[in-house]
CSV table of C-alpha atoms in Angstrom, one decimal:
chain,number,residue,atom,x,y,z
L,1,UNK,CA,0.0,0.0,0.0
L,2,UNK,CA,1.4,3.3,-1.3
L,3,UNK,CA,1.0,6.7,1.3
L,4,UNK,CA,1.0,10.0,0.4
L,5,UNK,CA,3.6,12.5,1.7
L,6,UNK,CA,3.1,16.0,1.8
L,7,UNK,CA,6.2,18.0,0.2
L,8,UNK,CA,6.8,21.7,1.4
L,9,UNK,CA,8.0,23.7,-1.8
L,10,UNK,CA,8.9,27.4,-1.8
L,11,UNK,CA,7.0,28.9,-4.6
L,12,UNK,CA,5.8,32.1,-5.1
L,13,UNK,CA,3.0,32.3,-7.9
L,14,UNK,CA,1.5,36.3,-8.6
L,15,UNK,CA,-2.0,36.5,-6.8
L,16,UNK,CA,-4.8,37.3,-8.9
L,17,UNK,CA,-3.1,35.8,-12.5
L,18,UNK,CA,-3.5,32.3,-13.7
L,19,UNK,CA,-0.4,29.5,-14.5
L,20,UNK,CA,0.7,28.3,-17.4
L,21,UNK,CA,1.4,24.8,-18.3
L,22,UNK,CA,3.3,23.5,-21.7
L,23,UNK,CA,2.4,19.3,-22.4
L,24,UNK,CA,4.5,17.8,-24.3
L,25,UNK,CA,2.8,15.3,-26.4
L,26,UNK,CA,6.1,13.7,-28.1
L,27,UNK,CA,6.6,10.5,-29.8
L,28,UNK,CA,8.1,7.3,-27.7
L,29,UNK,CA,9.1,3.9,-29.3
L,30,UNK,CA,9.7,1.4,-26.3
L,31,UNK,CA,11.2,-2.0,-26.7
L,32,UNK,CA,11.2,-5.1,-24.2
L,33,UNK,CA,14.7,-5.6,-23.2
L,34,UNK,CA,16.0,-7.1,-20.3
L,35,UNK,CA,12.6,-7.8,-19.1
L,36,UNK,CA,11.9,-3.8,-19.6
L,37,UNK,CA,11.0,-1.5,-21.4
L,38,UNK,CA,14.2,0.7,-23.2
L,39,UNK,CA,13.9,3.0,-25.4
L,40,UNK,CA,14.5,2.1,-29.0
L,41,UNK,CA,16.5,5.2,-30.0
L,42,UNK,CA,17.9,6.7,-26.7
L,43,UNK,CA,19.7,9.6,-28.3
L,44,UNK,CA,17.2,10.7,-31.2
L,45,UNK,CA,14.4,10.7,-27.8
L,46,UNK,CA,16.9,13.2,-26.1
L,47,UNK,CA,17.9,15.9,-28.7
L,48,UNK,CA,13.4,16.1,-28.8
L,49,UNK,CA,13.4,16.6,-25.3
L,50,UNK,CA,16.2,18.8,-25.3
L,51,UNK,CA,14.8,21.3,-27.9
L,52,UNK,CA,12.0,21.5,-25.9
L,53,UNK,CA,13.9,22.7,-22.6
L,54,UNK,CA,16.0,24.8,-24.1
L,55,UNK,CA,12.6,26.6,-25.8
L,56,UNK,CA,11.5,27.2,-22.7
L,57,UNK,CA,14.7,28.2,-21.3
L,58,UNK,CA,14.7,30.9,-24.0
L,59,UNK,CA,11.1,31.5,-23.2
L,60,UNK,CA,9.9,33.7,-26.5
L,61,UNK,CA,7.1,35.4,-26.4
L,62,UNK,CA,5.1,34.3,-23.4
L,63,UNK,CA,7.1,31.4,-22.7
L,64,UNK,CA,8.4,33.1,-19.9
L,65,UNK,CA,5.5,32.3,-17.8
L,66,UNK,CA,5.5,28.8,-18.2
L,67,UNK,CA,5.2,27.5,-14.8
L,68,UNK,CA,4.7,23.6,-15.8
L,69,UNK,CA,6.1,21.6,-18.3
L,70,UNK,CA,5.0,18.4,-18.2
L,71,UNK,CA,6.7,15.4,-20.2
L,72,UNK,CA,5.5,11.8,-20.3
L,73,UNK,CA,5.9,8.5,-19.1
L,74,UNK,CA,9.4,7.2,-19.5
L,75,UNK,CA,10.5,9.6,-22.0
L,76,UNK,CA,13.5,10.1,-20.5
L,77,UNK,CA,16.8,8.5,-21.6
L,78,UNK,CA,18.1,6.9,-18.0
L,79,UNK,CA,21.8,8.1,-19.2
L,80,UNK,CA,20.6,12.1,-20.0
L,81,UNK,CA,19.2,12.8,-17.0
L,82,UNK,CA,21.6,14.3,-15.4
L,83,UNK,CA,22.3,16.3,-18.3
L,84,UNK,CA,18.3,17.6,-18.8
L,85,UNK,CA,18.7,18.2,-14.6
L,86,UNK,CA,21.7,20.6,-16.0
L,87,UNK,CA,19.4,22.1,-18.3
L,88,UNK,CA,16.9,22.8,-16.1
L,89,UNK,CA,19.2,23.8,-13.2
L,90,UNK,CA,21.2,26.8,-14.9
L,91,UNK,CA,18.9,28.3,-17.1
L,92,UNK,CA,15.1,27.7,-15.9
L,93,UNK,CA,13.3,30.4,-14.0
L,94,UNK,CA,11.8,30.7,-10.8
L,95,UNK,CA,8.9,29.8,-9.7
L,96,UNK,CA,8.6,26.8,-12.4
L,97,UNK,CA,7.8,22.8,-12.3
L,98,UNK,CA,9.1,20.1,-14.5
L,99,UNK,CA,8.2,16.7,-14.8
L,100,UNK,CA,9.6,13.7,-16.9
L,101,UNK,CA,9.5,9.8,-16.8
L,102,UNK,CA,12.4,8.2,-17.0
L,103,UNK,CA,12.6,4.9,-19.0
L,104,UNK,CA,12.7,1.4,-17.1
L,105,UNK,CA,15.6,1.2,-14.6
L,106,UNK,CA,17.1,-1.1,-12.4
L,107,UNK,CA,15.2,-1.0,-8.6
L,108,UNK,CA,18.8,-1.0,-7.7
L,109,UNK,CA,19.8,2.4,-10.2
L,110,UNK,CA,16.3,3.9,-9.0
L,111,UNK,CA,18.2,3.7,-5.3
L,112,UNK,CA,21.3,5.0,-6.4
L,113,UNK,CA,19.4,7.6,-8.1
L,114,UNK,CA,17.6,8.5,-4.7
L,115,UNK,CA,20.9,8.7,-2.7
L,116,UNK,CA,22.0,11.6,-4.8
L,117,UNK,CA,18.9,13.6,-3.9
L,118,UNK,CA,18.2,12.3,-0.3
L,119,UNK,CA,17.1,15.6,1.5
L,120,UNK,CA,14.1,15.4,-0.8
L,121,UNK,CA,13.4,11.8,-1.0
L,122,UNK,CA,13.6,10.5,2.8
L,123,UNK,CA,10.7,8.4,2.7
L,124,UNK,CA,11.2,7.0,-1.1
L,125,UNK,CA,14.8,5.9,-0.1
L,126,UNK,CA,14.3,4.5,3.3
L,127,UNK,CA,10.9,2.4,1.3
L,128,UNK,CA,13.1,1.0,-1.4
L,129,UNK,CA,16.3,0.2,0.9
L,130,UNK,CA,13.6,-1.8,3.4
L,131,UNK,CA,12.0,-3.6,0.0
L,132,UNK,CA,15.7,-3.9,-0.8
L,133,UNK,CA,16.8,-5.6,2.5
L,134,UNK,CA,13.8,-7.8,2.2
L,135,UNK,CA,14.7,-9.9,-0.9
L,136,UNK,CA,16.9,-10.3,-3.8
L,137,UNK,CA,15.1,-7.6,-6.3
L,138,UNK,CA,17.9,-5.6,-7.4
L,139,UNK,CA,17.3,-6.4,-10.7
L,140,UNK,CA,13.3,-5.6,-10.5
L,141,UNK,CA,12.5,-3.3,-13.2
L,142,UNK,CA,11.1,0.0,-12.0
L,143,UNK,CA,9.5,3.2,-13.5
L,144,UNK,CA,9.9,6.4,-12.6
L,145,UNK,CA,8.9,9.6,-12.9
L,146,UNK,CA,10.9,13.3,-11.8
L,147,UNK,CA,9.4,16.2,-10.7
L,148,UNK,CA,11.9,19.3,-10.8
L,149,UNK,CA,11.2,22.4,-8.5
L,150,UNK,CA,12.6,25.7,-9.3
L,151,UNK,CA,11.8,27.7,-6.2
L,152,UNK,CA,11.0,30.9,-6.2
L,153,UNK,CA,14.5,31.8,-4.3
L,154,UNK,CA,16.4,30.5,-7.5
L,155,UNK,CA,16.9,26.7,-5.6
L,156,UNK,CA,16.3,23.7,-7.5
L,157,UNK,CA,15.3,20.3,-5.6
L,158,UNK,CA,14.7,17.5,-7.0
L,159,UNK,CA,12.2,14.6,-6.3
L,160,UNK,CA,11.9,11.2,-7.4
L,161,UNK,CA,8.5,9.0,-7.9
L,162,UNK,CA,7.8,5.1,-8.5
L,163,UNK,CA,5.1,3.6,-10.0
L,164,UNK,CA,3.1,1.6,-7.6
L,165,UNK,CA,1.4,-0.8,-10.9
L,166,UNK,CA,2.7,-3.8,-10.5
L,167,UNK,CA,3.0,-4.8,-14.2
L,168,UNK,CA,5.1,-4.2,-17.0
L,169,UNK,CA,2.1,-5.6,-19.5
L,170,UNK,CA,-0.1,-3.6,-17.9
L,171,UNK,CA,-2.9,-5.1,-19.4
L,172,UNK,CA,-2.2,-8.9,-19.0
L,173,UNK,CA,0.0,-10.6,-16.0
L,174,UNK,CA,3.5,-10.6,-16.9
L,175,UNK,CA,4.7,-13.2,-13.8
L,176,UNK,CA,8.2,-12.7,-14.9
L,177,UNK,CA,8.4,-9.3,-15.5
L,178,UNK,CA,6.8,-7.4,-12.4
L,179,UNK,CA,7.7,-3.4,-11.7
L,180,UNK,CA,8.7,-2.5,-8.6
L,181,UNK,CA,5.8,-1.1,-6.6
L,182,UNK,CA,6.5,2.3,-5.6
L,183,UNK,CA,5.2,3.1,-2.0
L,184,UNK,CA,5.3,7.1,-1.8
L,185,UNK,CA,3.5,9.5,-3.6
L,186,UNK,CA,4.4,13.1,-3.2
L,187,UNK,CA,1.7,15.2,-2.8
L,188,UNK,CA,3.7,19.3,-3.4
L,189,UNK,CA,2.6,21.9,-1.0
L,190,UNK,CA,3.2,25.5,-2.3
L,191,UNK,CA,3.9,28.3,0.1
L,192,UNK,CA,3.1,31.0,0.2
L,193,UNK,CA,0.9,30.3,-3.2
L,194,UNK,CA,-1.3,27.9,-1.3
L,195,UNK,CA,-0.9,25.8,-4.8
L,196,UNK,CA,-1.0,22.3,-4.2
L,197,UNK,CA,-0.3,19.4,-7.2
L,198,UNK,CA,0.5,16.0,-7.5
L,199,UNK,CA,2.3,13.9,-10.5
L,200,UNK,CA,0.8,10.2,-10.9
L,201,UNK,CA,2.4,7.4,-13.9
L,202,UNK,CA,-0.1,6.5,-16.5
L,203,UNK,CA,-2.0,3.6,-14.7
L,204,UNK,CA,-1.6,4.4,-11.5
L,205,UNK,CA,-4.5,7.1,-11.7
L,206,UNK,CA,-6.8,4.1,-12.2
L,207,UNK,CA,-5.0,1.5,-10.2
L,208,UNK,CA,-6.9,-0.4,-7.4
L,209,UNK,CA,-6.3,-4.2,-5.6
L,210,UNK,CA,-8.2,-5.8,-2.8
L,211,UNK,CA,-7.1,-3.2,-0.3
L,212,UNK,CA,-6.7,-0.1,-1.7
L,213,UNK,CA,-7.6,2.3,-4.8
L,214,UNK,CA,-5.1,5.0,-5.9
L,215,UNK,CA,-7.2,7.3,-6.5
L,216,UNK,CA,-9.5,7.1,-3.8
L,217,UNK,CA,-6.5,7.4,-1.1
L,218,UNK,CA,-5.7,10.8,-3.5
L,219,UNK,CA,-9.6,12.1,-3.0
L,220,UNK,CA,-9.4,11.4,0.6
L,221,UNK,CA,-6.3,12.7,1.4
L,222,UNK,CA,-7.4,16.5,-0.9
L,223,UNK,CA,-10.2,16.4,1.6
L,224,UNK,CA,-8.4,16.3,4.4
L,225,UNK,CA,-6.6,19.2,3.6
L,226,UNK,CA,-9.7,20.7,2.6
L,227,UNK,CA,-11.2,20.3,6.1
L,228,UNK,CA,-7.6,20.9,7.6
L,229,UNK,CA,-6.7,24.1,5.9
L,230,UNK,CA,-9.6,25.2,3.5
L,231,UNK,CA,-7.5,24.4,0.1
L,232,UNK,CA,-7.4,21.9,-2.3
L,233,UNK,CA,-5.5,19.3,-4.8
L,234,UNK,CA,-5.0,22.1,-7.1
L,235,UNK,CA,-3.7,20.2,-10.1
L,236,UNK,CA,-3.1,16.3,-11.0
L,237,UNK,CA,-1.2,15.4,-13.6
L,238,UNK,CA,-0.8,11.7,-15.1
L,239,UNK,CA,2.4,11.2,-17.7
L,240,UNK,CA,1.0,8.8,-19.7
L,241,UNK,CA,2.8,6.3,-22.5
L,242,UNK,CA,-1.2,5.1,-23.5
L,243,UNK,CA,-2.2,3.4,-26.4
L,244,UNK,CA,-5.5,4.0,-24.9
L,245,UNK,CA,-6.1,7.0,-23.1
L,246,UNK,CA,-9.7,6.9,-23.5
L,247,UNK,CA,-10.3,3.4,-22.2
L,248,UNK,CA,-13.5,2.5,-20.1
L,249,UNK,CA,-11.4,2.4,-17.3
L,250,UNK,CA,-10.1,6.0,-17.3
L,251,UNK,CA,-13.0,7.4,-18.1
L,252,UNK,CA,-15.0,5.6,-15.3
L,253,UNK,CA,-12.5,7.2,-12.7
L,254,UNK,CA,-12.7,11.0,-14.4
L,255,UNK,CA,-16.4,9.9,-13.4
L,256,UNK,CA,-15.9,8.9,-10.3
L,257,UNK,CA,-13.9,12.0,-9.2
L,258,UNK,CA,-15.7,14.8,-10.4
L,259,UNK,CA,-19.5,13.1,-10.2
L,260,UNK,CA,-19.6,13.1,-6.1
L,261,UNK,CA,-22.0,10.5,-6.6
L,262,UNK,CA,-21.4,9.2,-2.9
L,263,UNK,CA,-20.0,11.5,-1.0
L,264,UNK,CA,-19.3,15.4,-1.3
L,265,UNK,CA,-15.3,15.6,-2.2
L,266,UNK,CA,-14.8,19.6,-1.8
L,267,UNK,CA,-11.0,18.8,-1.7
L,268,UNK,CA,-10.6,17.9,-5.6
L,269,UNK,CA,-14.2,19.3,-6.8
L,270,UNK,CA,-11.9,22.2,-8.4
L,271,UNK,CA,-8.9,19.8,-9.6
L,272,UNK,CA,-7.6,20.3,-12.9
L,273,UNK,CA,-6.6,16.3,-14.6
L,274,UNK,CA,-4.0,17.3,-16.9
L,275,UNK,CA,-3.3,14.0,-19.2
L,276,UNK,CA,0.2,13.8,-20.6
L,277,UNK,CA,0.3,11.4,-23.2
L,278,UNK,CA,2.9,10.1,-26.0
L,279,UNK,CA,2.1,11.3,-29.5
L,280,UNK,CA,0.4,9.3,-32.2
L,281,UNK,CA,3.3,8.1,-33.6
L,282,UNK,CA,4.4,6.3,-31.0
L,283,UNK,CA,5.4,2.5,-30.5
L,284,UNK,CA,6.1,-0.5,-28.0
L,285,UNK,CA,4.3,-2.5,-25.3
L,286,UNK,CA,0.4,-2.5,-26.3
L,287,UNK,CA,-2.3,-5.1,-25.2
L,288,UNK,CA,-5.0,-6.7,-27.4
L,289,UNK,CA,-7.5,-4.7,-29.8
L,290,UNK,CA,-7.3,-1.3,-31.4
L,291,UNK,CA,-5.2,1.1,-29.9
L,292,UNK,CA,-4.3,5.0,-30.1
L,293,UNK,CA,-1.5,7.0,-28.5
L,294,UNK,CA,-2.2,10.9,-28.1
L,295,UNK,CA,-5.2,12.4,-27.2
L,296,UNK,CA,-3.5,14.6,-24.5
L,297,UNK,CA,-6.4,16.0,-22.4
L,298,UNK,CA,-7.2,19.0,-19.7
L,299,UNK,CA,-10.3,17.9,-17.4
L,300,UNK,CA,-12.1,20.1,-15.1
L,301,UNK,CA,-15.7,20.3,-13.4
L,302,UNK,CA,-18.2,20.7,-15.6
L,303,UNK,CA,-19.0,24.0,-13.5
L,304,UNK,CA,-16.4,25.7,-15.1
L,305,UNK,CA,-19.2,25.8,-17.9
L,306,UNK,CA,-17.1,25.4,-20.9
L,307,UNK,CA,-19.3,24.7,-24.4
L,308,UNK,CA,-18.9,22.4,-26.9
L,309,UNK,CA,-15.6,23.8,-29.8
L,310,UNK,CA,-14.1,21.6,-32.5
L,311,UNK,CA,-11.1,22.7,-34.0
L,312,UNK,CA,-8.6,20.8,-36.1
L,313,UNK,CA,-5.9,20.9,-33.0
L,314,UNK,CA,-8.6,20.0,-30.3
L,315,UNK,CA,-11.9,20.2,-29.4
L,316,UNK,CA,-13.6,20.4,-26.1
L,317,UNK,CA,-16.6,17.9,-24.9
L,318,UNK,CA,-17.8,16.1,-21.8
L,319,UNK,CA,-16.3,12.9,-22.4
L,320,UNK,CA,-19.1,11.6,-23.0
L,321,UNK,CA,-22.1,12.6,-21.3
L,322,UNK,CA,-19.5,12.9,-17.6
L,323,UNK,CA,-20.2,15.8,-15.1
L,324,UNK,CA,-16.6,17.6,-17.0
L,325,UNK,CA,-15.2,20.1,-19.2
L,326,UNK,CA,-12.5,18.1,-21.5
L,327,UNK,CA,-10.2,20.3,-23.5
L,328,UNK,CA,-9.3,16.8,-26.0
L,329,UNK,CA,-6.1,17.4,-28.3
L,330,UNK,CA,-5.6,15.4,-31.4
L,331,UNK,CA,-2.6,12.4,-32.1
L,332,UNK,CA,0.1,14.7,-33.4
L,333,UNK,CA,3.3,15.2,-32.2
L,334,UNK,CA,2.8,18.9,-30.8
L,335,UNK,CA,3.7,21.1,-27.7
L,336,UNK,CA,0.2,22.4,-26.3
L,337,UNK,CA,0.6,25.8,-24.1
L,338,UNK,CA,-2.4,27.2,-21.8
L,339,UNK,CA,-3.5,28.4,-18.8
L,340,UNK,CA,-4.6,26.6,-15.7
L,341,UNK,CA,-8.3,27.1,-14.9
L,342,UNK,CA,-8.1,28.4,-10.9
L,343,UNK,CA,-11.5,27.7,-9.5
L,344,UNK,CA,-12.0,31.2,-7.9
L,345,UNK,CA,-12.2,32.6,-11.5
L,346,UNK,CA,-15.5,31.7,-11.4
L,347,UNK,CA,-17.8,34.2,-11.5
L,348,UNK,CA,-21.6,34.0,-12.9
L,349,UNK,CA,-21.8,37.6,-13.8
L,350,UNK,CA,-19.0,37.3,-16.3
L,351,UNK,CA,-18.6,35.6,-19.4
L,352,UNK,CA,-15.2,34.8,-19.0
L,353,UNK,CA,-13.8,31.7,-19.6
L,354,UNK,CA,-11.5,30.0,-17.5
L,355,UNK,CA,-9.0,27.6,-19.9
L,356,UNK,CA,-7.8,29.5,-22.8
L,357,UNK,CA,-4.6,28.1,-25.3
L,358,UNK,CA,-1.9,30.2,-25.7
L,359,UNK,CA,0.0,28.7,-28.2
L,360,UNK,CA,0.3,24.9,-30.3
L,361,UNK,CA,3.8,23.7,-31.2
L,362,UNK,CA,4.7,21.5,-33.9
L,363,UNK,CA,7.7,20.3,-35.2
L,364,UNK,CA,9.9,21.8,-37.9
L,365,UNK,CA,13.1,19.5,-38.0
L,366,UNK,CA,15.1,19.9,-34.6
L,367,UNK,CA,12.9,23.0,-33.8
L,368,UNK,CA,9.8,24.1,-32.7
L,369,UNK,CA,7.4,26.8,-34.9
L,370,UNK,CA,4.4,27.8,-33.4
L,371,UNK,CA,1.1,27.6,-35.1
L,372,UNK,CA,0.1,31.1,-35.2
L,373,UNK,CA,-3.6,30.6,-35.8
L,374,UNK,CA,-3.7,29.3,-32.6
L,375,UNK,CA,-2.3,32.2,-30.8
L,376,UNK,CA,-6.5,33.4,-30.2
L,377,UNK,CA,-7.7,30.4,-29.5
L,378,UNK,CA,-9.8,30.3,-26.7
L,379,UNK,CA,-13.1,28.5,-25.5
C-alpha cells in the first residue's frame, strides 16, 4: 500500500493571475529488453526533449510564464538525466515545475538515483532500501517519474517517484516481469501560493487491488486538507505512455472524481486532470484490440461551464455525457501551451472563460514553430 507525503515547496506564484502549463505530447518507441521497457532510439528521444527545454529556457514570447512543463511516461533517456537536470538547473526560471518519466531502470539504479537527492526523497529511499533488505530484487524493473522544482528563491530540488502498478504488461500478467511497486507519492505543497499538485504514472491514476484504490486514497487525502486548511488538490497530472487513453477504465475514474455521486469531495471538486500522453506516432508494449496514443487531455468540473468547440488541434466535450469540461487534443506530435483554470475565476456575472490556449507547437526539423492561428484560440 502506497502513502501520500506532503512536500513543502517554496513557490511564489503572482495573486490574482492564472499559470501556465506546456504538455508535451512527443513520440516514444519502447522496446522489451532485459525484461523492460528501453527505449529504441535513446539519443534521437533526447535531442526532442532537449529542444523542448532549451525553448523554454529561452522563453519567447510568453514562454516566460511557463510555470509547468510536463513530459510523459518514460520519456527520459536513463543516461541524460543528469544532463536535462543541468538544463533545467542553470537556465530555468523561478517559480517553475518540470516533470519527466524516465525509462525502465534497475530498482537497484532507482536507489542509487535516490541517494544523490536524499534531502528530498527520505521516505522514497528509506521504502526501497527496506524492500531492498527484504529480498533479492535488485534487478526488478522499476519506472519512474521526476518532478523538478525551481523555487522561487532561484533553488532547485529534486524529487523522485515510483510507480506503484505492479505490471510491466499492464494489461495482461507478466509473472516474470513485475515493476517495482512504488510506495510514496508526493503530494507538493506551495507556500506561500497555497498551490497544491500532485504527479501520478499512467495507470496508476486508475489503479486499485483488494485493499486499496489510488485514486480514492488521493480524493481522501485532498479532503483532508480541505477540512484541515480550507485548500485543495489544485492540479493532477498523469504522464502517460497510452495506447489507450480513452479506455473504459479512465474514463470511469474522471467519473468517479468529479460526479460526487457518494459522497461530497470539496478537496478535488476544483482539480484540474491534466493527461500527458505520447504522440500518435508512438510505439512499443500494447495489449490486445485497437489502440491510439495521443489524445492529451485537460479535465475540469463541468462548473467551469465550458461549451462544446471543434477545431482541427482540439476540441472540447464532456467525455461523453461525464459531469466535466474536456479540453481533447488530437494524435500529433505537438507542444500544447495554456493556462490553468483556478477555480475562484469563477464568477456568474462574467462571461469569462477559464482555460484558454496560448500557443500549439509542432515540429519543424530539430525546432519548434508555433502555429500562429492558434495564438487566439480560446473557449
Amino acid at each position: 500500500m502506497f502513502k501520500i507525503v506532503d512536500k513543502p515547496i517554496h513557490i511564489d506564484f503572482l495573486h490574482g493571475h492564472h499559470l501556465h502549463c506546456m504538455v508535451c505530447q512527443i513520440p516514444s518507441h519502447l522496446a522489451m529488453r532485459d525484461a523492460a521497457c528501453r527505449l529504441v532510439d535513446p539519443e534521437a528521444g533526447w535531442q526532442r526533449i532537449r529542444s523542448i527545454l532549451e525553448l523554454v529556457r529561452e522563453g519567447q514570447g510568453n514562454l516566460k510564464k511557463c510555470h509547468f512543463l510536463i513530459f510523459p511516461e518514460a520519456i527520459m533517456p536513463l543516461a541524460r538525466v543528469e544532463d536535462a537536470l543541468e538544463i533545467i538547473v542553470s537556465g530555468f526560471r523561478p517559480n517553475s515545475v518540470v516533470m519527466f518519466g524516465i525509462e525502465h531502470m534497475r530498482l537497484s539504479e532507482y536507489r542509487d538515483l535516490l541517494r544523490r537527492y536524499p534531502a528530498d526523497n527520505g521516505e522514497a529511499l528509506a521504502s526501497v532500501e527496506e524492500d531492498l533488505d527484504s529480498g533479492d530484487i535488485e534487478q526488478l524493473p522499476t519506472n519512474v517519474a521526476v518532478t523538478v522544482v525551481k523555487e522561487a528563491d532561484g533553488r532547485t530540488r529534486i524529487f523522485l517517484l515510483a510507480k506503484s502498478h505492479p505490471f510491466v504488461g499492464e494489461e495482461h500478467l507478466d509473472a516474470q516481469h513485475d515493476l517495482y511497486r512504488g510506495k510514496v507519492f508526493p503530494l507538493f505543497r506551495c507556500r506561500p501560493a497555497c498551490f497544491n499538485f500532485m504527479p501520478v504514472i499512467c495507470i496508476d491514476y486508475v489503479y486499485r487491488d483488494v485493499y486499496q484504490s489510488n485514486i480514492n486514497h488521493i480524493i481522501e487525502k485532498a479532503n483532508q486538507l480541505f477540512f484541515q486548511t480550507r485548500q485543495r488538490l489544485d492540479l493532477l497530472a498523469v504522464l502517460q505512455f497510452n495506447p489507450k487513453p480513452e479506455h473504459r477504465a479512465f474514463r470511469d475514474v474522471v467519473n468517479g472524481f468529479y460526479g460526487e455521486y457518494l459522497a461530497y469531495t470539496p478537496g478535488v471538486r476544483d482539480t484540474i486532470t491534466v493527461f500527458c500522453n505520447t504522440s500518435g506516432e508512438s510505439s512499443g508494449i500494447v495489449g490486445n484490440g485497437t489502440f491510439s496514443f495521443g489524445h492529451s487531455s485537460v479535465v475540469i468540473h463541468q462548473s467551469h461551464k465550458i461549451g462544446p468547440t471543434t477545431d482541427p488541434e482540439f476540441e472540447v466535450d464532456d467525455f461523453g455525457g461525464l459531469p466535466v469540461c474536456r479540453l481533447r487534443f488530437g494524435t500529433a506530435t505537438r507542444l500544447y501551451y495554456f493556462n490553468l483554470p483556478l477555480f475562484h475565476e469563477l464568477d456568474p456575472r462574467t462571461t469569462r472563460v477559464p482555460l484558454k490556449i496560448h500557443g500549439i507547437f509542432r515540429p519543424e526539423g530539430d525546432q519548434w514553430q508555433r502555429i500562429e492561428e492558434t495564438g487566439k484560440m480560446q473557449m
